[in-house]
Short mmCIF file of C-alpha atoms in Angstrom, two decimals:
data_model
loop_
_atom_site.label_atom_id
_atom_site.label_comp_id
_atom_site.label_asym_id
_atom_site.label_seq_id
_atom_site.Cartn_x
_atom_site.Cartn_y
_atom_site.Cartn_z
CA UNK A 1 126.78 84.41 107.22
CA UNK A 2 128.76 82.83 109.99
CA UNK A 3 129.19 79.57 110.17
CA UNK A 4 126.29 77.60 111.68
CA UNK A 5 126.81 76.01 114.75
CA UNK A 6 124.25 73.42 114.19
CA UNK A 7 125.88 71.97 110.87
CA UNK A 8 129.55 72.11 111.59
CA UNK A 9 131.92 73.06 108.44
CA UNK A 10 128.64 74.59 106.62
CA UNK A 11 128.96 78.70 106.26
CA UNK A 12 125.37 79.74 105.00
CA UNK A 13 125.34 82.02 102.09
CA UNK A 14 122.01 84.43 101.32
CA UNK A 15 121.55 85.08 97.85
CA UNK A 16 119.75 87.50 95.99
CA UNK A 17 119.26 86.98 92.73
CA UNK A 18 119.82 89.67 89.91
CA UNK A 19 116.27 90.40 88.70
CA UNK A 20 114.27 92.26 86.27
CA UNK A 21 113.77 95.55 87.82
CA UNK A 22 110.98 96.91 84.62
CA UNK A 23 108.31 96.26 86.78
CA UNK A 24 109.35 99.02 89.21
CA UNK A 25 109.84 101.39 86.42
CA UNK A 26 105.79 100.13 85.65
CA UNK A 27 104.57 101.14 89.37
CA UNK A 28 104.14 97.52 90.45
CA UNK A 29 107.50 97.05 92.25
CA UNK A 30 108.98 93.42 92.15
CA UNK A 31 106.93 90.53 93.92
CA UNK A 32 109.19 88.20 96.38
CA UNK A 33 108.10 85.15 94.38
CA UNK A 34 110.77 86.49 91.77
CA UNK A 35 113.75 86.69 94.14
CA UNK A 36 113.11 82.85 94.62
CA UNK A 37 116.12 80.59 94.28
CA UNK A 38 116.20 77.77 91.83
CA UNK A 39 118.06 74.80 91.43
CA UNK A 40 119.74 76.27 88.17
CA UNK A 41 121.29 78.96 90.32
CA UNK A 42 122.64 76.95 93.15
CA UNK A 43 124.16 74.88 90.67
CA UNK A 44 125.90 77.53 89.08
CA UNK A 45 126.69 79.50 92.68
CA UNK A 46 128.19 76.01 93.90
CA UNK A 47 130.12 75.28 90.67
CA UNK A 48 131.71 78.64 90.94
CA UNK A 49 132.33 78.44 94.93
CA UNK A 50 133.46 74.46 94.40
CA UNK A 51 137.55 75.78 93.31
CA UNK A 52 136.95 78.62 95.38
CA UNK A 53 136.27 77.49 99.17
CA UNK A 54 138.21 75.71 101.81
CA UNK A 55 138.44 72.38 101.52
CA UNK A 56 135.83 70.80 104.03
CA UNK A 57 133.38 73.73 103.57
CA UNK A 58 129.71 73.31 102.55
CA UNK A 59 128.37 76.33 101.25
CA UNK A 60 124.67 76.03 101.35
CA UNK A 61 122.75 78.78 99.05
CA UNK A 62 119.55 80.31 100.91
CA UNK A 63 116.86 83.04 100.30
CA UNK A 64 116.75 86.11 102.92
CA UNK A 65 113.77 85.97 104.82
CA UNK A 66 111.20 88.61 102.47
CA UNK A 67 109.70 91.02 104.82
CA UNK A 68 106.38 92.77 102.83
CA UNK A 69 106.46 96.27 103.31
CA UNK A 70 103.44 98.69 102.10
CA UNK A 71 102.85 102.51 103.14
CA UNK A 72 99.74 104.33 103.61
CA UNK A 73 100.12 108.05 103.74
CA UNK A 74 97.94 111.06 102.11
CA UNK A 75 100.02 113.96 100.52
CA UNK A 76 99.17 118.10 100.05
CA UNK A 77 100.38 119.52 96.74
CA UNK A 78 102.22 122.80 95.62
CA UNK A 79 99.06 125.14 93.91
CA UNK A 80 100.47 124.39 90.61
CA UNK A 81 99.80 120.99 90.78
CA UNK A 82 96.00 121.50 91.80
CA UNK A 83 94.78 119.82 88.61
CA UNK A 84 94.37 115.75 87.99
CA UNK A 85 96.89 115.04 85.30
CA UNK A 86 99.78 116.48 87.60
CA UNK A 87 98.08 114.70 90.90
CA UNK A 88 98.33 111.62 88.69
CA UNK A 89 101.83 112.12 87.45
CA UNK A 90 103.11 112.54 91.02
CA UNK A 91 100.99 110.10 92.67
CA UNK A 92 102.70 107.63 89.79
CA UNK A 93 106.20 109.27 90.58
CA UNK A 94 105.86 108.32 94.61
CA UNK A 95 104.67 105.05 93.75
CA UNK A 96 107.84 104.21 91.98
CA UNK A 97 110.41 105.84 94.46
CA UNK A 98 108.60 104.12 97.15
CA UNK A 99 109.15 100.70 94.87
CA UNK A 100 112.52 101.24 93.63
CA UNK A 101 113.55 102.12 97.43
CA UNK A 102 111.87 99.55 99.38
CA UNK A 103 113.49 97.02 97.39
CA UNK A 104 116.03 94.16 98.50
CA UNK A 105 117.82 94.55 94.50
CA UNK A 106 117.98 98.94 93.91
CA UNK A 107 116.63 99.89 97.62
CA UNK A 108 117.76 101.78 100.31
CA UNK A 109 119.56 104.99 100.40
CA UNK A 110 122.66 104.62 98.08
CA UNK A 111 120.01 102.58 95.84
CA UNK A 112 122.15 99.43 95.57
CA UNK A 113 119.65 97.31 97.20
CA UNK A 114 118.41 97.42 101.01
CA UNK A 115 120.74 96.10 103.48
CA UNK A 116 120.45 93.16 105.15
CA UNK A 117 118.66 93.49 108.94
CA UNK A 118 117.56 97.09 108.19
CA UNK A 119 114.80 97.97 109.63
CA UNK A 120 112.36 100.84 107.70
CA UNK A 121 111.36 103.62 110.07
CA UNK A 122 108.69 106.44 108.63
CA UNK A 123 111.17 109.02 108.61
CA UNK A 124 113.23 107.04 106.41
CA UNK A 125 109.52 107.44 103.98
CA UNK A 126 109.65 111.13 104.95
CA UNK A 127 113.39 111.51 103.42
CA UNK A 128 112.48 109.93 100.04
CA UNK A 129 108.88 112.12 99.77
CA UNK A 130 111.17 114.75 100.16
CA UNK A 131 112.75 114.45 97.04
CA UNK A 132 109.34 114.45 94.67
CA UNK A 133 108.64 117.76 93.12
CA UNK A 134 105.41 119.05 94.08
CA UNK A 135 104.85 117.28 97.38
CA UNK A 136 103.60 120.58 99.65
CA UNK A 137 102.98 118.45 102.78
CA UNK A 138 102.88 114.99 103.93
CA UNK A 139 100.18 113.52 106.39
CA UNK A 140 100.88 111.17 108.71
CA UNK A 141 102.43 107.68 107.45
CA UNK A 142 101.63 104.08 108.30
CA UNK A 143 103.28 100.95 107.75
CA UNK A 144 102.15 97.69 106.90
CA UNK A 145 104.31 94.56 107.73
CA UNK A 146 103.93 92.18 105.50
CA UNK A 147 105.18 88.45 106.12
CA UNK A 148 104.52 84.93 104.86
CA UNK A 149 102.23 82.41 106.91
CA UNK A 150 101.87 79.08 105.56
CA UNK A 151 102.43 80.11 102.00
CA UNK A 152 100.13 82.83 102.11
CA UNK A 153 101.19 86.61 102.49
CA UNK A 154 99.66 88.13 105.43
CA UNK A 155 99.23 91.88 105.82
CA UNK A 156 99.68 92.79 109.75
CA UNK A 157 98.43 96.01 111.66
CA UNK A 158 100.27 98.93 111.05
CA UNK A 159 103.67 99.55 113.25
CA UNK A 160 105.86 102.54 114.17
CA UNK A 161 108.89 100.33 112.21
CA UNK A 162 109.29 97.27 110.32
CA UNK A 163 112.15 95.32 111.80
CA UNK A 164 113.25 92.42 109.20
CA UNK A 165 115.04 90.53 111.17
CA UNK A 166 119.45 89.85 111.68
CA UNK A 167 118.84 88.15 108.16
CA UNK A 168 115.55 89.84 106.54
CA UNK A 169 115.45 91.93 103.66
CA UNK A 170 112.34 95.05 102.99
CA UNK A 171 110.62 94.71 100.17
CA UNK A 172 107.14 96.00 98.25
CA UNK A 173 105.03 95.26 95.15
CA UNK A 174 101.59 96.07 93.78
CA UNK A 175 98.99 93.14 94.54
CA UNK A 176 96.09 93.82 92.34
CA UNK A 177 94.34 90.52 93.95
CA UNK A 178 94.91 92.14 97.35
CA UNK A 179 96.03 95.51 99.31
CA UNK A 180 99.94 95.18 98.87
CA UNK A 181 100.84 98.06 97.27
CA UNK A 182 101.30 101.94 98.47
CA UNK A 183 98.19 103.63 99.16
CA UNK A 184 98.85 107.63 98.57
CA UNK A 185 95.70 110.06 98.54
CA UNK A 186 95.62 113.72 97.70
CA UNK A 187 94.66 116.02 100.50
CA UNK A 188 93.38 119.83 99.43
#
C-alpha cells in the first residue's frame, strides 16, 4: 500500500498468510479466522523487511479486510446424472470449485489467490459452473455478503455484486453453526 498520509514515513503492508488449503479439498473452504495475523509472523515479516527497507520507514503488517462471500443457486443436470450418487458427487464437486475460487490464498481466475479490491459479480459464478461436468443448466444465482460486525459475522441480503472494498479480499467457508456455506439444489 501507499504510504499513509496520516502516519508519515509508515508504508502499510497487507499480508496474507500461507495457509492450509485441505479444508477446501474437504468442501468446507477456509474460515477467515485462519488468515489471522500473529505476533510470530510480524516478527518474522519485520525481521526480514528490517535490512531490507529505507532507512526511516515503518512497515506496519496488517490483515485485508475479509469480505464473506456465500452463493445460493439451484442447478439442472445432464440425463446421465439423474441418479443420487452422481447428484452428490457434483453437488460435492461445485462446492469445492466455488471454495477453492472464492478464496483470498488459490481464488480467482488464474487460481493464485483473489486479487485485492475485486469485486465478485454472478457471471464470474456462471464461468466457473461452466467448467463442472454434468451441469445441464443453472438457475438463477444469489449472493450473500458476508462481513464482520462487532466480532460477529453477519450475513447481509443478497446483492447483484459483492464489492470488497480498495483493500478487501472475497472469501467463503462452510459454517455448520450457521448458513455460510454454498447452498446448491438439484432442479429436475
Amino acid at each position: 500500500l501507499p504510504s499513509n498520509p496520516k502516519k508519515p514515513g509508515t508504508v502499510e503492508l497487507l499480508v496474507v498468510p500461507q495457509v492450509n488449503t485441505e479444508d477446501i479439498e474437504r468442501g468446507r473452504g477456509i474460515h477467515p479466522d485462519s488468515l489471522r495475523l500473529n505476533d510470530r509472523l510480524k516478527d518474522r515479516i519485520d525481521s526480514y523487511l528490517g535490512d531490507r527497507k529505507l532507512l526511516g520507514v515503518n512497515v506496519e503488517c496488517l490483515e485485508p479486510n475479509y469480505v464473506g462471500v456465500t452463493v445460493q443457486t439451484e442447478v439442472a443436470l445432464e440425463a446421465q446424472y439423474q441418479n443420487t450418487t452422481a447428484q452428490q458427487e457434483i453437488l460435492f464437486q461445485l462446492r469445492v470449485a466455488l471454495f477453492r475460487f472464492l478464496n483470498p490464498v488459490t481464488g480467482g481466475v488464474e487460481g493464485q489467490g483473489w486479487q485485492l479490491g475485486q469485486p465478485l459479480y454472478p457471471s464470474d459464478v456462471v464461468a466457473l459452473c461452466q467448467t463442472i461436468p454434468g451441469i445441464r443448466y443453472l438457475g438463477a444465482i444469489q449472493l450473500f455478503e458476508l462481513r464482520r460486525f462487532e466480532g460477529e459475522w453477519v450475513r447481509l441480503p443478497p446483492s447483484t455484486s459483492i464489492n470488497p472494498g480498495r483493500f478487501g479480499l472475497i472469501c467463503s467457508w462452510q459454517d455448520s453453526n450457521s448458513n455460510f456455506g454454498h447452498s446448491i439444489n438439484v432442479v429436475a
